Amino acid sequence: MAPGPVETTEKQETETVAPKKLPKGVVLGPDGKPCRSCTDVSSWFAMSKSSGSTSKPAKPPRDCPPDVSALGRSSWTLLHSITATYPVQPTPDLQSETASFLRTFGKLYPCWVCAEDFQTWMTQNTPRVSSRSEFGQWMCEAHNAVNVKLGKKEFDCAKWEERWRTGWKDGRCDP
């Protein structure tokens, strides 16, 4: 998502003002302002502390907009839950709609950096939606690609269905 054209007066202002040093983890949006959806809450609060504000709590109230971590966790939960309930043998129409949903999801995702990364990843890894098994494996691979970028541990994709559909074999998810 590239920024739109800049008017002359705005461009002149931008050229004369030196950029402020931002804390690590603060991502700027296409408008040049910090992007709440792309920045984790600790970086957001570090930014407000560096601007002299001391009245902010250490953690935001639960009813504040999600940061990039909360948004990611919620999104992966939704996407994996969709794969877990996807038909074993989906119709051609559902396969087409699912691929379209994933492309649209990649365009509408609130964190523009994450959205662009997902769109790029999908150009090289076309969504595999011809069966539940194939879709679940593809989604796990997509999630692992993000985990690698973030320096997190990869998930064993052989266990995706146990994690997101049937529950763990040791019974800890059973009532």
Short mmCIF file of N, CA and C in Angstrom, two decimals:
data_model
loop_
_atom_site.label_atom_id
_atom_site.label_comp_id
_atom_site.label_asym_id
_atom_site.label_seq_id
_atom_site.Cartn_x
_atom_site.Cartn_y
_atom_site.Cartn_z
N MET A 1 0.85 -1.16 0.00
CA MET A 1 0.00 0.00 0.00
C MET A 1 0.90 1.22 0.00
N ALA A 2 0.99 1.89 -1.11
CA ALA A 2 1.87 3.05 -1.23
C ALA A 2 1.11 4.31 -0.87
N PRO A 3 1.80 5.30 -0.30
CA PRO A 3 1.13 6.54 0.01
C PRO A 3 0.69 7.24 -1.26
N GLY A 4 -0.39 8.02 -1.14
CA GLY A 4 -0.91 8.74 -2.29
C GLY A 4 -0.05 9.95 -2.61
N PRO A 5 -0.44 10.71 -3.63
CA PRO A 5 0.32 11.88 -4.01
C PRO A 5 0.35 12.90 -2.87
N VAL A 6 1.45 13.58 -2.73
CA VAL A 6 1.62 14.57 -1.68
C VAL A 6 1.46 15.95 -2.28
N GLU A 7 0.63 16.77 -1.65
CA GLU A 7 0.46 18.14 -2.12
C GLU A 7 1.74 18.92 -1.85
N THR A 8 1.96 19.95 -2.65
CA THR A 8 3.19 20.71 -2.56
C THR A 8 3.45 21.26 -1.17
N THR A 9 2.44 21.87 -0.52
CA THR A 9 2.67 22.47 0.79
C THR A 9 3.03 21.40 1.81
N GLU A 10 2.37 20.25 1.76
CA GLU A 10 2.67 19.16 2.69
C GLU A 10 4.08 18.63 2.42
N LYS A 11 4.45 18.53 1.17
CA LYS A 11 5.77 18.02 0.81
C LYS A 11 6.85 18.98 1.33
N GLN A 12 6.62 20.26 1.19
CA GLN A 12 7.58 21.24 1.66
C GLN A 12 7.76 21.14 3.16
N GLU A 13 6.65 20.96 3.91
CA GLU A 13 6.73 20.81 5.36
C GLU A 13 7.55 19.59 5.73
N THR A 14 7.30 18.48 5.04
CA THR A 14 7.98 17.23 5.32
C THR A 14 9.48 17.36 5.07
N GLU A 15 9.86 18.09 4.03
CA GLU A 15 11.27 18.23 3.70
C GLU A 15 12.03 19.09 4.70
N THR A 16 11.35 20.02 5.36
CA THR A 16 12.05 20.92 6.27
C THR A 16 12.07 20.43 7.71
N VAL A 17 11.23 19.46 8.06
CA VAL A 17 11.18 18.95 9.43
C VAL A 17 11.99 17.66 9.52
N ALA A 18 12.94 17.62 10.43
CA ALA A 18 13.75 16.41 10.62
C ALA A 18 12.89 15.33 11.27
N PRO A 19 13.00 14.07 10.80
CA PRO A 19 12.20 13.01 11.40
C PRO A 19 12.61 12.77 12.85
N LYS A 20 11.60 12.55 13.70
CA LYS A 20 11.84 12.28 15.12
C LYS A 20 12.29 10.84 15.29
N LYS A 21 13.27 10.59 16.17
CA LYS A 21 13.75 9.24 16.46
C LYS A 21 12.62 8.48 17.17
N LEU A 22 12.25 7.34 16.61
CA LEU A 22 11.17 6.54 17.17
C LEU A 22 11.74 5.32 17.87
N PRO A 23 11.07 4.85 18.92
CA PRO A 23 11.51 3.63 19.60
C PRO A 23 11.46 2.43 18.65
N LYS A 24 12.30 1.43 18.93
CA LYS A 24 12.31 0.20 18.15
C LYS A 24 10.92 -0.42 18.17
N GLY A 25 10.46 -0.88 17.02
CA GLY A 25 9.16 -1.54 16.94
C GLY A 25 8.04 -0.64 16.49
N VAL A 26 8.26 0.67 16.43
CA VAL A 26 7.22 1.59 15.95
C VAL A 26 7.28 1.59 14.43
N VAL A 27 6.15 1.27 13.80
CA VAL A 27 6.05 1.22 12.35
C VAL A 27 5.22 2.41 11.90
N LEU A 28 5.74 3.14 10.93
CA LEU A 28 4.99 4.27 10.39
C LEU A 28 4.07 3.79 9.29
N GLY A 29 2.89 4.40 9.23
CA GLY A 29 1.95 4.11 8.17
C GLY A 29 2.30 4.89 6.92
N PRO A 30 1.60 4.64 5.84
CA PRO A 30 1.85 5.36 4.60
C PRO A 30 1.71 6.88 4.76
N ASP A 31 0.95 7.30 5.78
CA ASP A 31 0.76 8.73 6.02
C ASP A 31 1.91 9.33 6.83
N GLY A 32 2.88 8.51 7.21
CA GLY A 32 4.02 9.00 7.97
C GLY A 32 3.80 9.05 9.47
N LYS A 33 2.61 8.70 9.92
CA LYS A 33 2.29 8.68 11.35
C LYS A 33 2.44 7.25 11.87
N PRO A 34 2.70 7.09 13.18
CA PRO A 34 2.78 5.73 13.72
C PRO A 34 1.50 4.94 13.47
N CYS A 35 1.67 3.71 13.02
CA CYS A 35 0.55 2.83 12.71
C CYS A 35 0.23 1.99 13.95
N ARG A 36 -0.93 2.21 14.55
CA ARG A 36 -1.33 1.48 15.76
C ARG A 36 -1.45 -0.02 15.48
N SER A 37 -1.97 -0.39 14.33
CA SER A 37 -2.15 -1.81 14.00
C SER A 37 -0.85 -2.53 13.70
N CYS A 38 0.21 -1.79 13.40
CA CYS A 38 1.50 -2.40 13.05
C CYS A 38 2.52 -2.31 14.18
N THR A 39 2.17 -1.65 15.27
CA THR A 39 3.12 -1.39 16.35
C THR A 39 2.66 -2.12 17.60
N ASP A 40 3.61 -2.82 18.28
CA ASP A 40 3.22 -3.50 19.51
C ASP A 40 3.05 -2.47 20.63
N VAL A 41 2.25 -2.81 21.61
CA VAL A 41 1.86 -1.86 22.64
C VAL A 41 3.05 -1.34 23.44
N SER A 42 4.06 -2.17 23.68
CA SER A 42 5.21 -1.69 24.45
C SER A 42 5.96 -0.61 23.68
N SER A 43 6.07 -0.76 22.37
CA SER A 43 6.71 0.27 21.55
C SER A 43 5.84 1.53 21.51
N TRP A 44 4.53 1.33 21.47
CA TRP A 44 3.60 2.47 21.45
C TRP A 44 3.77 3.30 22.73
N PHE A 45 3.83 2.61 23.88
CA PHE A 45 4.00 3.33 25.14
C PHE A 45 5.40 3.92 25.26
N ALA A 46 6.40 3.25 24.72
CA ALA A 46 7.76 3.81 24.73
C ALA A 46 7.79 5.10 23.93
N MET A 47 7.02 5.14 22.86
CA MET A 47 6.95 6.34 22.04
C MET A 47 6.33 7.49 22.84
N SER A 48 5.27 7.19 23.59
CA SER A 48 4.62 8.25 24.36
C SER A 48 5.50 8.71 25.52
N LYS A 49 6.28 7.80 26.09
CA LYS A 49 7.22 8.18 27.16
C LYS A 49 8.31 9.09 26.62
N SER A 50 8.79 8.79 25.40
CA SER A 50 9.86 9.61 24.83
C SER A 50 9.36 11.00 24.45
N SER A 51 8.05 11.14 24.33
CA SER A 51 7.52 12.47 24.03
C SER A 51 7.20 13.24 25.30
N GLY A 52 7.58 12.70 26.47
CA GLY A 52 7.42 13.42 27.72
C GLY A 52 6.15 13.08 28.49
N SER A 53 5.28 12.24 27.95
CA SER A 53 4.05 11.88 28.64
C SER A 53 4.34 10.82 29.71
N THR A 54 3.86 11.03 30.91
CA THR A 54 4.07 10.05 31.99
C THR A 54 2.76 9.56 32.58
N SER A 55 1.64 10.01 32.05
CA SER A 55 0.35 9.65 32.63
C SER A 55 -0.22 8.35 32.06
N LYS A 56 0.46 7.70 31.14
CA LYS A 56 -0.05 6.47 30.53
C LYS A 56 0.18 5.27 31.44
N PRO A 57 -0.77 4.33 31.51
CA PRO A 57 -0.56 3.11 32.29
C PRO A 57 0.47 2.21 31.59
N ALA A 58 1.01 1.23 32.31
CA ALA A 58 1.98 0.30 31.74
C ALA A 58 1.34 -0.57 30.67
N LYS A 59 0.07 -0.90 30.82
CA LYS A 59 -0.67 -1.71 29.86
C LYS A 59 -1.95 -0.95 29.51
N PRO A 60 -2.39 -1.02 28.27
CA PRO A 60 -3.64 -0.34 27.94
C PRO A 60 -4.84 -1.09 28.49
N PRO A 61 -5.94 -0.41 28.72
CA PRO A 61 -7.17 -1.11 29.11
C PRO A 61 -7.58 -2.10 28.02
N ARG A 62 -8.33 -3.11 28.40
CA ARG A 62 -8.73 -4.17 27.47
C ARG A 62 -9.58 -3.67 26.31
N ASP A 63 -10.23 -2.52 26.48
CA ASP A 63 -11.12 -2.03 25.43
C ASP A 63 -10.42 -1.08 24.45
N CYS A 64 -9.08 -1.09 24.43
CA CYS A 64 -8.32 -0.28 23.48
C CYS A 64 -8.14 -1.07 22.17
N PRO A 65 -7.85 -0.37 21.07
CA PRO A 65 -7.60 -1.09 19.82
C PRO A 65 -6.44 -2.08 19.98
N PRO A 66 -6.50 -3.20 19.26
CA PRO A 66 -5.45 -4.21 19.40
C PRO A 66 -4.13 -3.73 18.81
N ASP A 67 -3.02 -4.14 19.43
CA ASP A 67 -1.72 -3.88 18.84
C ASP A 67 -1.42 -5.00 17.85
N VAL A 68 -0.25 -4.95 17.24
CA VAL A 68 0.10 -5.90 16.20
C VAL A 68 0.11 -7.34 16.73
N SER A 69 0.52 -7.54 17.98
CA SER A 69 0.55 -8.90 18.55
C SER A 69 -0.84 -9.46 18.79
N ALA A 70 -1.71 -8.66 19.39
CA ALA A 70 -3.09 -9.11 19.64
C ALA A 70 -3.81 -9.35 18.32
N LEU A 71 -3.60 -8.46 17.38
CA LEU A 71 -4.23 -8.60 16.07
C LEU A 71 -3.76 -9.88 15.38
N GLY A 72 -2.46 -10.15 15.46
CA GLY A 72 -1.91 -11.36 14.85
C GLY A 72 -2.47 -12.62 15.48
N ARG A 73 -2.47 -12.66 16.82
CA ARG A 73 -3.01 -13.86 17.51
C ARG A 73 -4.47 -14.10 17.13
N SER A 74 -5.26 -13.05 17.14
CA SER A 74 -6.69 -13.19 16.80
C SER A 74 -6.88 -13.61 15.35
N SER A 75 -6.08 -13.04 14.47
CA SER A 75 -6.21 -13.37 13.05
C SER A 75 -5.83 -14.82 12.77
N TRP A 76 -4.70 -15.26 13.38
CA TRP A 76 -4.30 -16.65 13.17
C TRP A 76 -5.34 -17.60 13.76
N THR A 77 -5.93 -17.25 14.89
CA THR A 77 -6.97 -18.09 15.48
C THR A 77 -8.14 -18.22 14.50
N LEU A 78 -8.56 -17.10 13.93
CA LEU A 78 -9.66 -17.13 12.96
C LEU A 78 -9.28 -17.97 11.74
N LEU A 79 -8.12 -17.70 11.16
CA LEU A 79 -7.74 -18.41 9.93
C LEU A 79 -7.58 -19.92 10.16
N HIS A 80 -6.94 -20.30 11.25
CA HIS A 80 -6.78 -21.74 11.53
C HIS A 80 -8.14 -22.38 11.84
N SER A 81 -9.03 -21.65 12.49
CA SER A 81 -10.37 -22.19 12.78
C SER A 81 -11.17 -22.38 11.50
N ILE A 82 -10.97 -21.49 10.54
CA ILE A 82 -11.62 -21.66 9.23
C ILE A 82 -11.12 -22.93 8.56
N THR A 83 -9.80 -23.16 8.60
CA THR A 83 -9.27 -24.37 7.97
C THR A 83 -9.78 -25.62 8.67
N ALA A 84 -9.92 -25.55 10.00
CA ALA A 84 -10.37 -26.71 10.77
C ALA A 84 -11.80 -27.11 10.46
N THR A 85 -12.61 -26.15 10.04
CA THR A 85 -14.02 -26.45 9.74
C THR A 85 -14.28 -26.49 8.23
N TYR A 86 -13.24 -26.37 7.45
CA TYR A 86 -13.36 -26.42 5.99
C TYR A 86 -13.76 -27.83 5.59
N PRO A 87 -14.59 -27.97 4.57
CA PRO A 87 -15.01 -29.31 4.16
C PRO A 87 -13.84 -30.19 3.71
N VAL A 88 -13.98 -31.48 3.93
CA VAL A 88 -12.98 -32.45 3.49
C VAL A 88 -12.86 -32.38 1.97
N GLN A 89 -14.02 -32.27 1.30
CA GLN A 89 -14.06 -32.16 -0.16
C GLN A 89 -14.93 -30.96 -0.54
N PRO A 90 -14.37 -29.76 -0.54
CA PRO A 90 -15.15 -28.56 -0.86
C PRO A 90 -15.54 -28.51 -2.34
N THR A 91 -16.65 -27.86 -2.59
CA THR A 91 -17.10 -27.69 -3.97
C THR A 91 -16.13 -26.75 -4.70
N PRO A 92 -16.12 -26.82 -6.02
CA PRO A 92 -15.28 -25.88 -6.78
C PRO A 92 -15.62 -24.41 -6.46
N ASP A 93 -16.91 -24.13 -6.26
CA ASP A 93 -17.30 -22.75 -5.90
C ASP A 93 -16.71 -22.33 -4.57
N LEU A 94 -16.76 -23.21 -3.57
CA LEU A 94 -16.20 -22.87 -2.27
C LEU A 94 -14.68 -22.70 -2.35
N GLN A 95 -14.03 -23.53 -3.14
CA GLN A 95 -12.59 -23.39 -3.32
C GLN A 95 -12.25 -22.02 -3.91
N SER A 96 -13.00 -21.61 -4.89
CA SER A 96 -12.79 -20.30 -5.52
C SER A 96 -13.05 -19.16 -4.53
N GLU A 97 -14.14 -19.27 -3.78
CA GLU A 97 -14.49 -18.24 -2.79
C GLU A 97 -13.44 -18.17 -1.68
N THR A 98 -12.90 -19.31 -1.29
CA THR A 98 -11.88 -19.33 -0.24
C THR A 98 -10.61 -18.66 -0.70
N ALA A 99 -10.17 -18.97 -1.92
CA ALA A 99 -8.98 -18.32 -2.47
C ALA A 99 -9.20 -16.81 -2.59
N SER A 100 -10.39 -16.42 -2.99
CA SER A 100 -10.73 -15.00 -3.10
C SER A 100 -10.73 -14.34 -1.71
N PHE A 101 -11.28 -15.03 -0.72
CA PHE A 101 -11.27 -14.52 0.65
C PHE A 101 -9.85 -14.25 1.13
N LEU A 102 -8.95 -15.19 0.87
CA LEU A 102 -7.56 -15.04 1.33
C LEU A 102 -6.88 -13.86 0.65
N ARG A 103 -7.15 -13.67 -0.65
CA ARG A 103 -6.58 -12.51 -1.34
C ARG A 103 -7.14 -11.21 -0.77
N THR A 104 -8.44 -11.20 -0.50
CA THR A 104 -9.07 -10.01 0.06
C THR A 104 -8.58 -9.76 1.48
N PHE A 105 -8.47 -10.81 2.28
CA PHE A 105 -7.95 -10.70 3.64
C PHE A 105 -6.56 -10.06 3.61
N GLY A 106 -5.74 -10.50 2.68
CA GLY A 106 -4.39 -9.95 2.53
C GLY A 106 -4.38 -8.48 2.17
N LYS A 107 -5.41 -8.02 1.50
CA LYS A 107 -5.49 -6.60 1.13
C LYS A 107 -6.08 -5.75 2.24
N LEU A 108 -6.99 -6.32 3.03
CA LEU A 108 -7.70 -5.56 4.06
C LEU A 108 -7.06 -5.62 5.44
N TYR A 109 -6.05 -6.47 5.61
CA TYR A 109 -5.45 -6.65 6.94
C TYR A 109 -5.01 -5.29 7.49
N PRO A 110 -5.35 -4.98 8.74
CA PRO A 110 -5.09 -3.65 9.30
C PRO A 110 -3.63 -3.21 9.36
N CYS A 111 -2.70 -4.14 9.58
CA CYS A 111 -1.28 -3.78 9.58
C CYS A 111 -0.81 -3.84 8.12
N TRP A 112 -0.52 -2.69 7.55
CA TRP A 112 -0.18 -2.65 6.13
C TRP A 112 1.11 -3.41 5.81
N VAL A 113 2.07 -3.44 6.72
CA VAL A 113 3.32 -4.17 6.50
C VAL A 113 3.01 -5.67 6.45
N CYS A 114 2.22 -6.14 7.40
CA CYS A 114 1.83 -7.55 7.44
C CYS A 114 1.01 -7.91 6.19
N ALA A 115 0.12 -7.02 5.79
CA ALA A 115 -0.73 -7.26 4.62
C ALA A 115 0.13 -7.43 3.37
N GLU A 116 1.10 -6.52 3.20
CA GLU A 116 1.96 -6.62 2.02
C GLU A 116 2.81 -7.90 2.06
N ASP A 117 3.30 -8.27 3.24
CA ASP A 117 4.07 -9.51 3.36
C ASP A 117 3.23 -10.73 2.99
N PHE A 118 1.98 -10.76 3.48
CA PHE A 118 1.10 -11.90 3.20
C PHE A 118 0.77 -11.96 1.71
N GLN A 119 0.49 -10.81 1.11
CA GLN A 119 0.21 -10.79 -0.32
C GLN A 119 1.40 -11.30 -1.13
N THR A 120 2.60 -10.86 -0.76
CA THR A 120 3.81 -11.31 -1.45
C THR A 120 4.01 -12.81 -1.27
N TRP A 121 3.81 -13.28 -0.04
CA TRP A 121 3.97 -14.71 0.23
C TRP A 121 2.99 -15.53 -0.62
N MET A 122 1.76 -15.03 -0.73
CA MET A 122 0.76 -15.76 -1.52
C MET A 122 1.07 -15.79 -3.01
N THR A 123 1.81 -14.80 -3.52
CA THR A 123 2.16 -14.86 -4.95
C THR A 123 3.12 -16.03 -5.22
N GLN A 124 3.91 -16.39 -4.22
CA GLN A 124 4.85 -17.50 -4.37
C GLN A 124 4.30 -18.81 -3.80
N ASN A 125 3.22 -18.73 -3.04
CA ASN A 125 2.61 -19.89 -2.38
C ASN A 125 1.10 -19.80 -2.54
N THR A 126 0.64 -20.10 -3.73
CA THR A 126 -0.79 -20.00 -4.04
C THR A 126 -1.60 -20.80 -3.03
N PRO A 127 -2.69 -20.20 -2.51
CA PRO A 127 -3.51 -20.94 -1.54
C PRO A 127 -3.94 -22.30 -2.09
N ARG A 128 -3.74 -23.32 -1.27
CA ARG A 128 -4.13 -24.69 -1.63
C ARG A 128 -5.42 -25.00 -0.87
N VAL A 129 -6.51 -25.00 -1.59
CA VAL A 129 -7.84 -25.09 -0.95
C VAL A 129 -8.69 -26.22 -1.50
N SER A 130 -8.06 -27.23 -2.11
CA SER A 130 -8.85 -28.32 -2.71
C SER A 130 -9.35 -29.34 -1.70
N SER A 131 -8.83 -29.28 -0.44
CA SER A 131 -9.32 -30.17 0.61
C SER A 131 -8.98 -29.55 1.96
N ARG A 132 -9.62 -30.04 3.02
CA ARG A 132 -9.32 -29.56 4.37
C ARG A 132 -7.85 -29.81 4.71
N SER A 133 -7.39 -31.01 4.41
CA SER A 133 -6.02 -31.39 4.74
C SER A 133 -5.01 -30.46 4.05
N GLU A 134 -5.21 -30.24 2.77
CA GLU A 134 -4.30 -29.39 2.00
C GLU A 134 -4.36 -27.94 2.49
N PHE A 135 -5.55 -27.44 2.76
CA PHE A 135 -5.73 -26.06 3.23
C PHE A 135 -5.10 -25.89 4.61
N GLY A 136 -5.29 -26.84 5.50
CA GLY A 136 -4.70 -26.75 6.83
C GLY A 136 -3.19 -26.75 6.78
N GLN A 137 -2.62 -27.56 5.91
CA GLN A 137 -1.17 -27.61 5.74
C GLN A 137 -0.66 -26.27 5.20
N TRP A 138 -1.35 -25.73 4.19
CA TRP A 138 -0.96 -24.45 3.59
C TRP A 138 -1.01 -23.34 4.65
N MET A 139 -2.07 -23.32 5.45
CA MET A 139 -2.22 -22.27 6.47
C MET A 139 -1.11 -22.39 7.51
N CYS A 140 -0.76 -23.61 7.89
CA CYS A 140 0.33 -23.81 8.83
C CYS A 140 1.64 -23.30 8.24
N GLU A 141 1.88 -23.57 6.97
CA GLU A 141 3.10 -23.07 6.32
C GLU A 141 3.11 -21.55 6.27
N ALA A 142 1.95 -20.94 6.01
CA ALA A 142 1.86 -19.47 6.00
C ALA A 142 2.21 -18.92 7.39
N HIS A 143 1.64 -19.54 8.42
CA HIS A 143 1.89 -19.09 9.79
C HIS A 143 3.37 -19.27 10.14
N ASN A 144 3.94 -20.39 9.75
CA ASN A 144 5.36 -20.63 10.02
C ASN A 144 6.26 -19.63 9.31
N ALA A 145 5.87 -19.19 8.12
CA ALA A 145 6.67 -18.18 7.41
C ALA A 145 6.73 -16.89 8.23
N VAL A 146 5.62 -16.54 8.87
CA VAL A 146 5.59 -15.36 9.74
C VAL A 146 6.41 -15.62 11.00
N ASN A 147 6.25 -16.81 11.57
CA ASN A 147 7.04 -17.15 12.77
C ASN A 147 8.54 -17.00 12.51
N VAL A 148 9.00 -17.46 11.36
CA VAL A 148 10.41 -17.36 11.01
C VAL A 148 10.82 -15.89 10.95
N LYS A 149 10.02 -15.06 10.29
CA LYS A 149 10.32 -13.63 10.20
C LYS A 149 10.42 -12.98 11.57
N LEU A 150 9.58 -13.43 12.49
CA LEU A 150 9.54 -12.85 13.84
C LEU A 150 10.52 -13.51 14.81
N GLY A 151 11.26 -14.50 14.32
CA GLY A 151 12.21 -15.19 15.18
C GLY A 151 11.56 -16.14 16.17
N LYS A 152 10.35 -16.57 15.86
CA LYS A 152 9.63 -17.50 16.73
C LYS A 152 9.83 -18.94 16.25
N LYS A 153 9.53 -19.86 17.13
CA LYS A 153 9.65 -21.29 16.83
C LYS A 153 8.60 -21.68 15.78
N GLU A 154 9.00 -22.55 14.86
CA GLU A 154 8.05 -23.06 13.87
C GLU A 154 7.20 -24.16 14.50
N PHE A 155 5.96 -24.25 14.04
CA PHE A 155 5.03 -25.28 14.51
C PHE A 155 5.17 -26.50 13.61
N ASP A 156 5.04 -27.67 14.18
CA ASP A 156 5.08 -28.92 13.41
C ASP A 156 3.75 -29.06 12.66
N CYS A 157 3.79 -28.81 11.36
CA CYS A 157 2.56 -28.80 10.56
C CYS A 157 1.88 -30.16 10.48
N ALA A 158 2.56 -31.22 10.85
CA ALA A 158 1.92 -32.53 10.90
C ALA A 158 0.87 -32.58 12.00
N LYS A 159 0.93 -31.62 12.92
CA LYS A 159 0.00 -31.58 14.06
C LYS A 159 -1.04 -30.47 13.95
N TRP A 160 -1.21 -29.86 12.77
CA TRP A 160 -2.13 -28.73 12.66
C TRP A 160 -3.55 -29.13 13.03
N GLU A 161 -3.98 -30.30 12.59
CA GLU A 161 -5.38 -30.70 12.82
C GLU A 161 -5.62 -30.98 14.31
N GLU A 162 -4.64 -31.58 14.96
CA GLU A 162 -4.75 -31.84 16.39
C GLU A 162 -4.84 -30.51 17.16
N ARG A 163 -4.05 -29.53 16.75
CA ARG A 163 -4.03 -28.23 17.43
C ARG A 163 -5.32 -27.44 17.19
N TRP A 164 -5.83 -27.46 15.97
CA TRP A 164 -6.93 -26.56 15.62
C TRP A 164 -8.28 -27.24 15.40
N ARG A 165 -8.34 -28.56 15.29
CA ARG A 165 -9.61 -29.21 14.98
C ARG A 165 -10.04 -30.24 16.01
N THR A 166 -9.22 -31.24 16.24
CA THR A 166 -9.65 -32.38 17.06
C THR A 166 -9.27 -32.25 18.52
N GLY A 167 -8.26 -31.45 18.81
CA GLY A 167 -7.74 -31.35 20.17
C GLY A 167 -6.59 -32.32 20.35
N TRP A 168 -5.77 -32.05 21.35
CA TRP A 168 -4.57 -32.86 21.59
C TRP A 168 -4.94 -34.28 22.01
N LYS A 169 -4.12 -35.22 21.59
CA LYS A 169 -4.36 -36.64 21.86
C LYS A 169 -4.32 -36.98 23.34
N ASP A 170 -3.64 -36.15 24.15
CA ASP A 170 -3.57 -36.43 25.59
C ASP A 170 -4.87 -36.09 26.32
N GLY A 171 -5.85 -35.54 25.60
CA GLY A 171 -7.16 -35.27 26.18
C GLY A 171 -7.31 -33.95 26.90
N ARG A 172 -6.28 -33.12 26.95
CA ARG A 172 -6.37 -31.88 27.74
C ARG A 172 -7.39 -30.87 27.19
N CYS A 173 -7.85 -31.09 25.97
CA CYS A 173 -8.86 -30.20 25.40
C CYS A 173 -10.28 -30.75 25.54
N ASP A 174 -10.38 -31.96 26.10
CA ASP A 174 -11.67 -32.61 26.25
C ASP A 174 -12.34 -32.18 27.56
N PRO A 175 -13.67 -32.11 27.55
CA PRO A 175 -14.37 -31.73 28.79
C PRO A 175 -14.29 -32.79 29.86
#
